[in-house]
PDB file of C-alpha atoms in Angstrom:
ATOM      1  CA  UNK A 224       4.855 -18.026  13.995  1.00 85.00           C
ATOM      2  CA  UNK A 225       7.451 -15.325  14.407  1.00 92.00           C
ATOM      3  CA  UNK A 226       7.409 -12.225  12.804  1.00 96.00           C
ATOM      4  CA  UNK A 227      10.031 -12.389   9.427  1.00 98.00           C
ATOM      5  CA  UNK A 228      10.923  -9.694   6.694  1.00 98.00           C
ATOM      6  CA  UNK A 229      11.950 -11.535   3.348  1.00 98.00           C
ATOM      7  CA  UNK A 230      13.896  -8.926   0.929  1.00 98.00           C
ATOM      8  CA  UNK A 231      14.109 -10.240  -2.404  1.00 98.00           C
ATOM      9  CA  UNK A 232      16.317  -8.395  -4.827  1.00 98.00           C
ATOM     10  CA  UNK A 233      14.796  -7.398  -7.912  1.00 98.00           C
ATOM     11  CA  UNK A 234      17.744  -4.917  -9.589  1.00 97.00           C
ATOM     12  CA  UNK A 235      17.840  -5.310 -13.471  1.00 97.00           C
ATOM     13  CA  UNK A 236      20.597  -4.612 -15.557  1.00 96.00           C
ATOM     14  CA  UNK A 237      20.523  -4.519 -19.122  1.00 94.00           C
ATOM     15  CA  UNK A 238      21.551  -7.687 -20.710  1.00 90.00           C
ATOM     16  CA  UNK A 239      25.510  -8.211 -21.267  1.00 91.00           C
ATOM     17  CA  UNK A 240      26.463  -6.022 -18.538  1.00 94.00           C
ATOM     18  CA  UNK A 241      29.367  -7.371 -16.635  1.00 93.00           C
ATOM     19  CA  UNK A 242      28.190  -7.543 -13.086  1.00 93.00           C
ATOM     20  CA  UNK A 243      25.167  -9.281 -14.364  1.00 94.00           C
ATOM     21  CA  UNK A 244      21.561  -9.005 -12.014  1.00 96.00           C
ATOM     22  CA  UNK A 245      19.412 -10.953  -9.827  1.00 97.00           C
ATOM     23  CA  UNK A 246      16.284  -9.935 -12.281  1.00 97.00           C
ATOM     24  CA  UNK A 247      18.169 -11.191 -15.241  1.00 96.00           C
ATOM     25  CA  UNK A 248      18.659 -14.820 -13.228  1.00 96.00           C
ATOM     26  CA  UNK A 249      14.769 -14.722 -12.394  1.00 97.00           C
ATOM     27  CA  UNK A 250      14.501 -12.793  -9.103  1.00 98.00           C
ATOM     28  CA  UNK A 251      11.200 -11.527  -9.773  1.00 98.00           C
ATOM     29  CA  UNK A 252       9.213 -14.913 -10.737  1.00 98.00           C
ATOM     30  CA  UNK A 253      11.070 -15.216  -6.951  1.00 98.00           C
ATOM     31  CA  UNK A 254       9.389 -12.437  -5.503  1.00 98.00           C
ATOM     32  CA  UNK A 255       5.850 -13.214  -7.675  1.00 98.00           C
ATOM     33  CA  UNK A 256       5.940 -16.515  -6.094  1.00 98.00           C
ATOM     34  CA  UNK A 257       7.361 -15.563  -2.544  1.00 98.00           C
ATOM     35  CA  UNK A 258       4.384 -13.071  -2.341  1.00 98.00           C
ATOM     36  CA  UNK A 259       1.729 -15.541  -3.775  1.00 98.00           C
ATOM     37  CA  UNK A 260       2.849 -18.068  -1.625  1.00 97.00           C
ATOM     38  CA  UNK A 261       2.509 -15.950   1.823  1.00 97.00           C
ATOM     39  CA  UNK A 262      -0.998 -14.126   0.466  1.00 95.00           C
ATOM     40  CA  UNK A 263      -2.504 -17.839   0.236  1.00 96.00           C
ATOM     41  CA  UNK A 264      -1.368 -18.675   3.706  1.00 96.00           C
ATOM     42  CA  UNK A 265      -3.957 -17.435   6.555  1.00 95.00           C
ATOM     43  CA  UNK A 266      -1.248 -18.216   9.299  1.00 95.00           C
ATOM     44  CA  UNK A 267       1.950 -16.736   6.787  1.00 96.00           C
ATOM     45  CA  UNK A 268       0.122 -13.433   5.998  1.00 95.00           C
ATOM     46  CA  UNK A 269      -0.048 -12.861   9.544  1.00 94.00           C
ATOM     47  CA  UNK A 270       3.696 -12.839  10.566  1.00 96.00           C
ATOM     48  CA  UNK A 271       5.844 -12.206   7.272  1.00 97.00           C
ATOM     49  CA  UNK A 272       6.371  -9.802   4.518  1.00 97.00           C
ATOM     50  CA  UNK A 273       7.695  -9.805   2.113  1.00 98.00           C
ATOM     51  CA  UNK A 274       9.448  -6.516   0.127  1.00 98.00           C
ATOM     52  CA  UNK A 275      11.349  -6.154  -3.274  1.00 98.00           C
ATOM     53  CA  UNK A 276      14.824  -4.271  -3.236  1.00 98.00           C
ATOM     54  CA  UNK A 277      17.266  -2.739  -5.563  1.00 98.00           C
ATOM     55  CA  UNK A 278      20.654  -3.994  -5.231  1.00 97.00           C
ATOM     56  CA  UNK A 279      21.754  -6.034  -2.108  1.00 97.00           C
ATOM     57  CA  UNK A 280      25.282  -6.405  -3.397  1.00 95.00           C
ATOM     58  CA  UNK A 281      26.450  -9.986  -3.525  1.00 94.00           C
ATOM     59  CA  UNK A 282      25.439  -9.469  -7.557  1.00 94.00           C
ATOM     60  CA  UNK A 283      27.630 -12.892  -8.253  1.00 94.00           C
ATOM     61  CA  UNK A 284      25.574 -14.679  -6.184  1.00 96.00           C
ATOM     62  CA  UNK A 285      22.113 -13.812  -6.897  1.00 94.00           C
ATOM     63  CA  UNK A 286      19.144 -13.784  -7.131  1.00 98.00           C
ATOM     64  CA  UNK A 287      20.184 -12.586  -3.500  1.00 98.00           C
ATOM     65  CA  UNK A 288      17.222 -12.742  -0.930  1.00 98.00           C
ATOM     66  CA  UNK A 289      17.866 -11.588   2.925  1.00 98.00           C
ATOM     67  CA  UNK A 290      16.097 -12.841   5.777  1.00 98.00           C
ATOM     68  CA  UNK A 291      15.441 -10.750   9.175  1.00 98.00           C
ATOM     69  CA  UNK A 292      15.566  -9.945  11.633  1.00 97.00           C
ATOM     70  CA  UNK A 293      17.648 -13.957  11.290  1.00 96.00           C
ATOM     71  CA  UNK A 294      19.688 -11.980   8.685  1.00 97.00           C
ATOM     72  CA  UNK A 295      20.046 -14.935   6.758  1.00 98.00           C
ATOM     73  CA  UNK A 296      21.313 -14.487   3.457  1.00 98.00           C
ATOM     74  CA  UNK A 297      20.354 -16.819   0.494  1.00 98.00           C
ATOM     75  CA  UNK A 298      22.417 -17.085  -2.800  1.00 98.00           C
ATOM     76  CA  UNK A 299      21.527 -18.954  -5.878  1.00 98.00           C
ATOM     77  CA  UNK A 300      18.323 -19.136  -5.517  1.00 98.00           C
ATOM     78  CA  UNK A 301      16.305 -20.693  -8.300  1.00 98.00           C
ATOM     79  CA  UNK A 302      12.401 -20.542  -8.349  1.00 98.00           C
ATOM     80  CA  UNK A 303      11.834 -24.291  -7.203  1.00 98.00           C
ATOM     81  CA  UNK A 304      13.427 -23.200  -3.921  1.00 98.00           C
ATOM     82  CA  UNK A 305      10.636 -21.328  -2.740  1.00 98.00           C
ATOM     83  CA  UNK A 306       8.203 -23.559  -1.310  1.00 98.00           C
ATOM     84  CA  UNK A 307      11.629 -25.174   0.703  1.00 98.00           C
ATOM     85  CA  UNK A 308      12.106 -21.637   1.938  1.00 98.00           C
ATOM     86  CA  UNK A 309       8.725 -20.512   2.622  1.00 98.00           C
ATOM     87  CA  UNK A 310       7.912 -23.824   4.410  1.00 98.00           C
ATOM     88  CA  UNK A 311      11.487 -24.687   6.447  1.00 98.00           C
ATOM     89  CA  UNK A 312      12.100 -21.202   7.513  1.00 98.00           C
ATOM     90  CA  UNK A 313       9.002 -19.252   7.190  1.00 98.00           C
ATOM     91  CA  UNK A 314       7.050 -21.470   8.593  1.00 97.00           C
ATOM     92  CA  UNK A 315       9.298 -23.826  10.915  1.00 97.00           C
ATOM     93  CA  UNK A 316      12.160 -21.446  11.951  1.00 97.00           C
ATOM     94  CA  UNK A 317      14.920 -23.545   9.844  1.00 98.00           C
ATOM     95  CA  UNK A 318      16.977 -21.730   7.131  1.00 98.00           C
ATOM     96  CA  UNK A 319      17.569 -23.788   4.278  1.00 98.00           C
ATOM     97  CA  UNK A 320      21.044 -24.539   4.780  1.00 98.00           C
ATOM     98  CA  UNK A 321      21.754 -25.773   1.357  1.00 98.00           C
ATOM     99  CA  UNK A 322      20.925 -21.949  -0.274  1.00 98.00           C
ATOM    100  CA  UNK A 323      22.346 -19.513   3.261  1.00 98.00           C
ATOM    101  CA  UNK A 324      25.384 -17.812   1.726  1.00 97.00           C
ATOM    102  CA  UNK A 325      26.000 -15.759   4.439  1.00 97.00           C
ATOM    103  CA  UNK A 326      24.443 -15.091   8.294  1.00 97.00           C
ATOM    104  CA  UNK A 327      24.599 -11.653   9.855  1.00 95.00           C
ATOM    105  CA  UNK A 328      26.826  -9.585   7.509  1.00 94.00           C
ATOM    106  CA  UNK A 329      26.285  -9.688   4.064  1.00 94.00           C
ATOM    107  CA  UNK A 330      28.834 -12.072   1.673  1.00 93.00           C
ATOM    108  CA  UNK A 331      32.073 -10.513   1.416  1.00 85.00           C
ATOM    109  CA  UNK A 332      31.649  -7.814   3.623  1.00 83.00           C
ATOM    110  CA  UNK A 333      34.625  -6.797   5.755  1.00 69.00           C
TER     111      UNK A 333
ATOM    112  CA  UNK B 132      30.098  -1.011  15.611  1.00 85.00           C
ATOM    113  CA  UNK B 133      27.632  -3.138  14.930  1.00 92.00           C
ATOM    114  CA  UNK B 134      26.421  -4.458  11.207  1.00 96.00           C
ATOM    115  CA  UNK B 135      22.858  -2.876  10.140  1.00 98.00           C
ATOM    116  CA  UNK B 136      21.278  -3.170   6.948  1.00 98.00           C
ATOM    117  CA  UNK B 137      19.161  -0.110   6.097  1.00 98.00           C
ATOM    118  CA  UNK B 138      16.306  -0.134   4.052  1.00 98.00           C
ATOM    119  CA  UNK B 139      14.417   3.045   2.314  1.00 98.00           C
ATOM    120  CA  UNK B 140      11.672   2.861   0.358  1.00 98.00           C
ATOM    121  CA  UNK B 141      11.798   4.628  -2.288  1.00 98.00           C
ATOM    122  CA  UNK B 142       8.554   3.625  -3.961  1.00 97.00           C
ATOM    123  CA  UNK B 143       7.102   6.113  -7.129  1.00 97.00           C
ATOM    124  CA  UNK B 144       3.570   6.668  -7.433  1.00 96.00           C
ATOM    125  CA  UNK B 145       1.855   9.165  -9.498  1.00 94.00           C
ATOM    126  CA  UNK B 146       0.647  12.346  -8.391  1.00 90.00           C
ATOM    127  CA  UNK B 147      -2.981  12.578  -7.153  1.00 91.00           C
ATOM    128  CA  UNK B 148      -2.677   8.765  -6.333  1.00 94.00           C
ATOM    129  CA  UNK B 149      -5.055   7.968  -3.065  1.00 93.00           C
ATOM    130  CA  UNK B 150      -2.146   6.216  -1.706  1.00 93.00           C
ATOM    131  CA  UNK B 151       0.420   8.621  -2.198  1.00 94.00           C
ATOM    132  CA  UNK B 152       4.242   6.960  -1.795  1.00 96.00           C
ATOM    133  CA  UNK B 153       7.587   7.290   0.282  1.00 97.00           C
ATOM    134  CA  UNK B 154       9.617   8.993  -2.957  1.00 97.00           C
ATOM    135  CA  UNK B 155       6.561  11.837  -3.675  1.00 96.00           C
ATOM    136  CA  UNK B 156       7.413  12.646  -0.225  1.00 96.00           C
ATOM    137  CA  UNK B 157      11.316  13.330  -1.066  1.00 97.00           C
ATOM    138  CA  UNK B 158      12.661   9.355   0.016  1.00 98.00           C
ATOM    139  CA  UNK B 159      15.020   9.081  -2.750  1.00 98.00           C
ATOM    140  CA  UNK B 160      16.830  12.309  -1.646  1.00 98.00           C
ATOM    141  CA  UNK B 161      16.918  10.773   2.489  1.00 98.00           C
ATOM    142  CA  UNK B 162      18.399   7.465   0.480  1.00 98.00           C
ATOM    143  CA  UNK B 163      20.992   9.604  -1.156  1.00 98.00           C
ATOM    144  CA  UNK B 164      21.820  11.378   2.069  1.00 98.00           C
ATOM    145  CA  UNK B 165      22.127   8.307   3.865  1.00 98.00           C
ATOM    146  CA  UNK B 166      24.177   6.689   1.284  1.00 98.00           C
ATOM    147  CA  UNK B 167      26.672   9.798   1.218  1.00 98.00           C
ATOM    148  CA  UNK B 168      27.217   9.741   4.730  1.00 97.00           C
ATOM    149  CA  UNK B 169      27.875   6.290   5.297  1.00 97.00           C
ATOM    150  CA  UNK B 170      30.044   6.335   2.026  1.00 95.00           C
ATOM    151  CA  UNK B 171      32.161   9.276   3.612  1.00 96.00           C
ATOM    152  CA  UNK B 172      32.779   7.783   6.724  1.00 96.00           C
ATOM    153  CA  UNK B 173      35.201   4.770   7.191  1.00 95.00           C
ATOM    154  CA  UNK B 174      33.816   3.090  10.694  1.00 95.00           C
ATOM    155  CA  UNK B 175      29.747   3.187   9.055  1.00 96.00           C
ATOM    156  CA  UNK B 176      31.169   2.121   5.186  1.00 95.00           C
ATOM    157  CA  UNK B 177      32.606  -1.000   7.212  1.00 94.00           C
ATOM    158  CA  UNK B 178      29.567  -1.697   9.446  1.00 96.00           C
ATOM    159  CA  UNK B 179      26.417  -0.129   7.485  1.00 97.00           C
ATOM    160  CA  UNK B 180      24.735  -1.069   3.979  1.00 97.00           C
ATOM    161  CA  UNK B 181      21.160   0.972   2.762  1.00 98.00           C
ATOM    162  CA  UNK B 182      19.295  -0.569   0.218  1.00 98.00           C
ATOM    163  CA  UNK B 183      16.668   1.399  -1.315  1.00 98.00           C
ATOM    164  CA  UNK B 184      13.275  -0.795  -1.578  1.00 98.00           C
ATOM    165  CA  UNK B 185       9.774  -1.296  -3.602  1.00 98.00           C
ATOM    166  CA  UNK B 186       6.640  -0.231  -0.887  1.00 97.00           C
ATOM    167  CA  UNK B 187       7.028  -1.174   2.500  1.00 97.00           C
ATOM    168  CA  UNK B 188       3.715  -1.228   3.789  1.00 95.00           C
ATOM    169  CA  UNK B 189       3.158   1.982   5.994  1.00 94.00           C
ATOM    170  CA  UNK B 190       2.602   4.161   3.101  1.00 94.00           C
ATOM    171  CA  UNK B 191       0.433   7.097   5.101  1.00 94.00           C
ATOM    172  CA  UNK B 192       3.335   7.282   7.969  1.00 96.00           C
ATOM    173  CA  UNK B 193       6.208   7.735   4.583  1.00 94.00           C
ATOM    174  CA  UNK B 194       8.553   8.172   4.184  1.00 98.00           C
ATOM    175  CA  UNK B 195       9.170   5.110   5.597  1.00 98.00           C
ATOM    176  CA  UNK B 196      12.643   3.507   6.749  1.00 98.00           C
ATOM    177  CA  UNK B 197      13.582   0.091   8.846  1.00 98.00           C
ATOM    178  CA  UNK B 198      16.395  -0.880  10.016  1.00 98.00           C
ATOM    179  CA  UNK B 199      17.372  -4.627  10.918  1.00 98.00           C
ATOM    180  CA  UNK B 200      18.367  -6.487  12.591  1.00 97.00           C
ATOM    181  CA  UNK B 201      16.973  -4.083  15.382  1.00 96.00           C
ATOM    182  CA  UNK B 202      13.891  -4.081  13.293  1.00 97.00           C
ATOM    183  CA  UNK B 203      13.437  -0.579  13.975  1.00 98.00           C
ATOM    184  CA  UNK B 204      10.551   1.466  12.526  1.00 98.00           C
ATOM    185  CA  UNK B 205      10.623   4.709  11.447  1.00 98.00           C
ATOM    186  CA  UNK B 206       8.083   7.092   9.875  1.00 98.00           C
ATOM    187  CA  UNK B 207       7.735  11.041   8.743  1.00 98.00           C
ATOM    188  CA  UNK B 208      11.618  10.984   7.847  1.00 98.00           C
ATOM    189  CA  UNK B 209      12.810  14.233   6.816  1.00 98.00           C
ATOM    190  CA  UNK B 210      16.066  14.291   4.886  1.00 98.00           C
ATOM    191  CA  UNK B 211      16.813  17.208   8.181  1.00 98.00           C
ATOM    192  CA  UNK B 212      16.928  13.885  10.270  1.00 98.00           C
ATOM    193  CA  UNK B 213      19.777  11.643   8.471  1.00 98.00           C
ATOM    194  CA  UNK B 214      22.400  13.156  10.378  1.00 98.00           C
ATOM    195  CA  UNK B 215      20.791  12.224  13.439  1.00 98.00           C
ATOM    196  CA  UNK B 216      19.479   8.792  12.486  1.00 98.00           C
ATOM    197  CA  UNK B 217      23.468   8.414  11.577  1.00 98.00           C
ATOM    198  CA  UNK B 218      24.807   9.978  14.448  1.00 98.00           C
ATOM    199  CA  UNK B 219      22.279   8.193  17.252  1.00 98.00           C
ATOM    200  CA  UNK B 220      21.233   4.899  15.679  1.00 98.00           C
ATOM    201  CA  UNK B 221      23.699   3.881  12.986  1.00 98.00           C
ATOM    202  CA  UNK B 222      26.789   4.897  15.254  1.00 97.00           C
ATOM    203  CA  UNK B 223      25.717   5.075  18.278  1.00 97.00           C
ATOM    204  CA  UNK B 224      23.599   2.389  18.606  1.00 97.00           C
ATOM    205  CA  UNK B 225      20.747   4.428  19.988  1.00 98.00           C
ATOM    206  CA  UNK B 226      17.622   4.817  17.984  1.00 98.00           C
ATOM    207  CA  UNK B 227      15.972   8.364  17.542  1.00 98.00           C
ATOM    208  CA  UNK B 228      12.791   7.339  19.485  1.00 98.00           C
ATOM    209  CA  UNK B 229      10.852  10.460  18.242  1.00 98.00           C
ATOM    210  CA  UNK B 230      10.865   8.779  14.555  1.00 98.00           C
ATOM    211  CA  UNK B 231      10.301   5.245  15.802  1.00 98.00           C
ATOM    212  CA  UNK B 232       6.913   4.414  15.013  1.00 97.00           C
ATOM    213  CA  UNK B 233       7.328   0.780  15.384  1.00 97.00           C
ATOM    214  CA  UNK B 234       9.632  -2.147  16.897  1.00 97.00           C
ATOM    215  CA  UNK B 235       9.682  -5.156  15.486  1.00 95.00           C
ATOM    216  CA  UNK B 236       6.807  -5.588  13.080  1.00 94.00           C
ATOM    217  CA  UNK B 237       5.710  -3.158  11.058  1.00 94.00           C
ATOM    218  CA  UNK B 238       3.377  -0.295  12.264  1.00 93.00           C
ATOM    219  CA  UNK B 239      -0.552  -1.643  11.785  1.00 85.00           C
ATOM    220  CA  UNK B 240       0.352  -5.357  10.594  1.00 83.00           C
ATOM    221  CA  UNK B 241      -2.152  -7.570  13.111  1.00 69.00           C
TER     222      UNK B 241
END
Protein backbone atom coordinates (compact mmCIF):
# COMPACT_ATOMS: atom_id res chain seq x y z
CA UNK A 1 0.00 0.00 0.00
CA UNK A 2 1.46 3.36 -0.88
CA UNK A 3 2.40 5.82 1.42
CA UNK A 4 -0.73 8.72 1.68
CA UNK A 5 -1.09 11.97 3.88
CA UNK A 6 -4.93 12.70 4.50
CA UNK A 7 -5.37 16.53 5.77
CA UNK A 8 -8.65 17.01 7.14
CA UNK A 9 -9.67 20.55 7.92
CA UNK A 10 -10.82 21.17 11.25
CA UNK A 11 -11.07 25.36 11.34
CA UNK A 12 -14.10 26.52 13.51
CA UNK A 13 -15.78 29.61 13.23
CA UNK A 14 -18.22 30.85 15.52
CA UNK A 15 -21.69 30.15 14.51
CA UNK A 16 -23.39 32.80 11.98
CA UNK A 17 -20.24 33.89 10.56
CA UNK A 18 -20.49 34.43 6.89
CA UNK A 19 -17.81 32.27 5.41
CA UNK A 20 -19.14 29.51 7.51
CA UNK A 21 -16.42 26.33 8.59
CA UNK A 22 -15.65 22.86 7.87
CA UNK A 23 -15.96 22.14 11.90
CA UNK A 24 -19.34 23.71 11.95
CA UNK A 25 -20.45 21.09 8.88
CA UNK A 26 -18.85 18.14 11.01
CA UNK A 27 -15.18 18.01 9.96
CA UNK A 28 -14.01 16.71 13.10
CA UNK A 29 -16.47 13.54 13.63
CA UNK A 30 -14.44 13.35 9.93
CA UNK A 31 -11.16 13.40 11.31
CA UNK A 32 -12.36 11.18 14.69
CA UNK A 33 -13.46 8.64 12.30
CA UNK A 34 -10.66 9.01 9.55
CA UNK A 35 -8.14 8.40 12.44
CA UNK A 36 -10.15 5.49 14.09
CA UNK A 37 -10.58 3.96 10.97
CA UNK A 38 -6.66 3.85 9.94
CA UNK A 39 -5.56 2.99 13.88
CA UNK A 40 -7.82 -0.30 13.50
CA UNK A 41 -6.20 -1.22 10.25
CA UNK A 42 -2.74 -3.25 10.74
CA UNK A 43 -1.97 -2.78 6.91
CA UNK A 44 -3.54 1.25 6.93
CA UNK A 45 -1.46 2.30 10.00
CA UNK A 46 1.47 1.31 8.16
CA UNK A 47 1.30 3.60 5.03
CA UNK A 48 -1.12 6.64 5.89
CA UNK A 49 -1.60 9.46 8.23
CA UNK A 50 -3.62 11.22 8.83
CA UNK A 51 -3.26 15.18 10.24
CA UNK A 52 -5.88 17.92 11.21
CA UNK A 53 -5.44 21.52 9.64
CA UNK A 54 -6.66 24.99 10.07
CA UNK A 55 -8.08 26.47 7.08
CA UNK A 56 -7.49 24.90 3.57
CA UNK A 57 -9.50 27.59 1.85
CA UNK A 58 -12.26 26.22 -0.33
CA UNK A 59 -14.52 27.23 3.05
CA UNK A 60 -17.82 26.88 0.60
CA UNK A 61 -17.04 23.60 -0.04
CA UNK A 62 -16.14 21.96 3.08
CA UNK A 63 -15.57 19.97 5.22
CA UNK A 64 -12.45 20.19 2.78
CA UNK A 65 -10.03 17.13 3.11
CA UNK A 66 -6.69 16.97 0.78
CA UNK A 67 -5.08 13.96 -0.32
CA UNK A 68 -1.13 13.63 -1.11
CA UNK A 69 1.11 13.37 -2.38
CA UNK A 70 -2.30 12.45 -5.22
CA UNK A 71 -3.32 16.01 -4.16
CA UNK A 72 -6.73 15.09 -4.43
CA UNK A 73 -9.07 17.40 -3.06
CA UNK A 74 -12.49 16.30 -1.55
CA UNK A 75 -15.49 18.72 -1.01
CA UNK A 76 -18.69 17.99 0.72
CA UNK A 77 -17.78 15.51 2.56
CA UNK A 78 -20.30 14.08 4.99
CA UNK A 79 -19.29 11.45 7.70
CA UNK A 80 -20.84 8.32 5.82
CA UNK A 81 -18.17 8.99 3.18
CA UNK A 82 -15.42 7.79 5.09
CA UNK A 83 -15.31 4.19 4.92
CA UNK A 84 -15.78 4.90 0.71
CA UNK A 85 -12.68 7.01 1.09
CA UNK A 86 -10.63 5.10 3.40
CA UNK A 87 -11.37 1.85 1.47
CA UNK A 88 -11.37 3.12 -2.53
CA UNK A 89 -8.44 5.35 -2.16
CA UNK A 90 -6.63 4.50 0.92
CA UNK A 91 -6.64 1.26 0.44
CA UNK A 92 -7.11 0.57 -3.47
CA UNK A 93 -5.48 3.71 -5.04
CA UNK A 94 -9.03 5.07 -6.46
CA UNK A 95 -10.24 8.58 -5.41
CA UNK A 96 -13.77 8.70 -4.90
CA UNK A 97 -14.75 10.50 -7.84
CA UNK A 98 -18.17 11.41 -6.72
CA UNK A 99 -16.58 13.77 -3.58
CA UNK A 100 -12.80 15.07 -5.70
CA UNK A 101 -13.49 18.79 -6.09
CA UNK A 102 -10.36 19.56 -7.33
CA UNK A 103 -6.81 17.55 -8.39
CA UNK A 104 -3.46 19.26 -8.04
CA UNK A 105 -4.28 22.92 -7.23
CA UNK A 106 -6.65 23.67 -4.78
CA UNK A 107 -10.55 24.80 -6.00
CA UNK A 108 -10.47 28.14 -7.36
CA UNK A 109 -7.02 28.76 -7.33
CA UNK A 110 -5.55 30.74 -10.22
CA UNK B 1 6.36 27.76 -10.88
CA UNK B 2 5.06 24.94 -9.69
CA UNK B 3 1.84 24.55 -7.12
CA UNK B 4 3.00 23.40 -3.42
CA UNK B 5 0.93 23.22 -0.52
CA UNK B 6 2.87 23.93 2.69
CA UNK B 7 2.10 22.61 5.85
CA UNK B 8 3.44 23.87 9.51
CA UNK B 9 2.60 22.50 12.47
CA UNK B 10 1.87 24.60 14.75
CA UNK B 11 0.81 22.28 17.54
CA UNK B 12 0.57 23.90 21.50
CA UNK B 13 1.58 21.87 24.28
CA UNK B 14 2.19 22.94 27.74
CA UNK B 15 5.38 23.69 29.18
CA UNK B 16 7.29 20.86 30.94
CA UNK B 17 5.26 18.41 28.65
CA UNK B 18 7.61 15.12 27.90
CA UNK B 19 6.71 15.60 24.39
CA UNK B 20 7.34 19.07 23.97
CA UNK B 21 5.60 20.58 20.47
CA UNK B 22 6.48 22.42 17.09
CA UNK B 23 4.83 26.02 18.43
CA UNK B 24 6.95 25.89 22.09
CA UNK B 25 9.72 25.80 19.73
CA UNK B 26 8.64 29.26 17.92
CA UNK B 27 6.43 27.36 14.71
CA UNK B 28 3.73 29.80 14.72
CA UNK B 29 6.22 32.70 14.16
CA UNK B 30 8.10 30.38 10.91
CA UNK B 31 4.12 30.05 9.80
CA UNK B 32 3.76 33.77 9.95
CA UNK B 33 7.02 34.34 8.14
CA UNK B 34 6.17 32.02 5.56
CA UNK B 35 2.78 33.35 5.11
CA UNK B 36 4.19 37.06 4.76
CA UNK B 37 6.51 36.19 2.21
CA UNK B 38 4.45 34.31 -0.01
CA UNK B 39 1.65 36.99 0.58
CA UNK B 40 4.21 39.76 -0.61
CA UNK B 41 5.27 38.19 -3.56
CA UNK B 42 3.01 37.85 -6.71
CA UNK B 43 4.71 34.62 -8.64
CA UNK B 44 4.60 32.39 -4.86
CA UNK B 45 0.81 34.06 -3.87
CA UNK B 46 -0.18 32.43 -7.37
CA UNK B 47 1.67 29.09 -7.00
CA UNK B 48 2.09 28.53 -3.03
CA UNK B 49 -0.61 27.98 -0.13
CA UNK B 50 0.75 27.16 3.86
CA UNK B 51 -1.62 25.77 6.04
CA UNK B 52 -0.76 25.68 9.56
CA UNK B 53 -1.59 22.02 11.09
CA UNK B 54 -2.51 19.95 14.47
CA UNK B 55 0.88 17.47 15.34
CA UNK B 56 2.55 15.99 12.60
CA UNK B 57 4.23 13.18 14.00
CA UNK B 58 8.06 14.03 14.34
CA UNK B 59 7.59 15.99 17.39
CA UNK B 60 11.48 15.61 18.82
CA UNK B 61 12.93 16.77 15.19
CA UNK B 62 10.15 20.24 15.54
CA UNK B 63 9.59 22.30 14.40
CA UNK B 64 8.40 20.33 11.85
CA UNK B 65 7.31 21.38 8.15
CA UNK B 66 6.30 19.19 4.81
CA UNK B 67 5.80 20.15 1.81
CA UNK B 68 3.71 18.19 -0.95
CA UNK B 69 3.41 17.16 -3.42
CA UNK B 70 7.32 16.71 -3.22
CA UNK B 71 6.59 15.27 0.14
CA UNK B 72 9.51 16.89 1.47
CA UNK B 73 10.54 16.64 5.14
CA UNK B 74 11.92 19.08 7.10
CA UNK B 75 13.01 19.33 10.75
CA UNK B 76 14.91 21.93 13.31
CA UNK B 77 13.31 24.93 11.24
CA UNK B 78 14.45 28.15 12.42
CA UNK B 79 12.34 31.14 11.46
CA UNK B 80 16.42 32.34 10.13
CA UNK B 81 15.66 29.63 7.39
CA UNK B 82 12.21 30.86 5.67
CA UNK B 83 13.93 32.98 3.36
CA UNK B 84 15.87 30.21 2.16
CA UNK B 85 13.23 27.49 2.21
CA UNK B 86 11.37 30.37 -0.06
CA UNK B 87 14.12 31.29 -2.08
CA UNK B 88 15.52 27.43 -2.85
CA UNK B 89 12.47 25.19 -2.54
CA UNK B 90 9.30 27.22 -2.95
CA UNK B 91 10.83 29.24 -6.00
CA UNK B 92 13.34 27.55 -7.08
CA UNK B 93 12.30 24.28 -6.97
CA UNK B 94 15.32 23.07 -5.07
CA UNK B 95 14.92 21.81 -1.58
CA UNK B 96 17.37 23.01 1.26
CA UNK B 97 18.83 19.47 1.77
CA UNK B 98 20.49 20.48 5.12
CA UNK B 99 16.76 20.71 6.70
CA UNK B 100 15.43 17.69 4.85
CA UNK B 101 15.14 15.06 7.26
CA UNK B 102 12.89 12.96 5.25
CA UNK B 103 11.45 12.24 1.57
CA UNK B 104 8.44 10.89 1.16
CA UNK B 105 7.15 9.43 4.39
CA UNK B 106 7.60 10.87 7.38
CA UNK B 107 10.92 10.60 9.38
CA UNK B 108 10.64 7.17 11.75
CA UNK B 109 7.11 5.90 10.35
CA UNK B 110 8.02 1.89 9.56
Amino acid sequence: MEFRHVFVCVNQRPPGHPMGSCAEKGSRDIYAKLMESIQMDPELFMSVIVTPTGCLGPCGLGPTIVVYPDAVWYGNVRLEDVPEIVNSHLKGGKPVDRLVVSKGKPPGMF
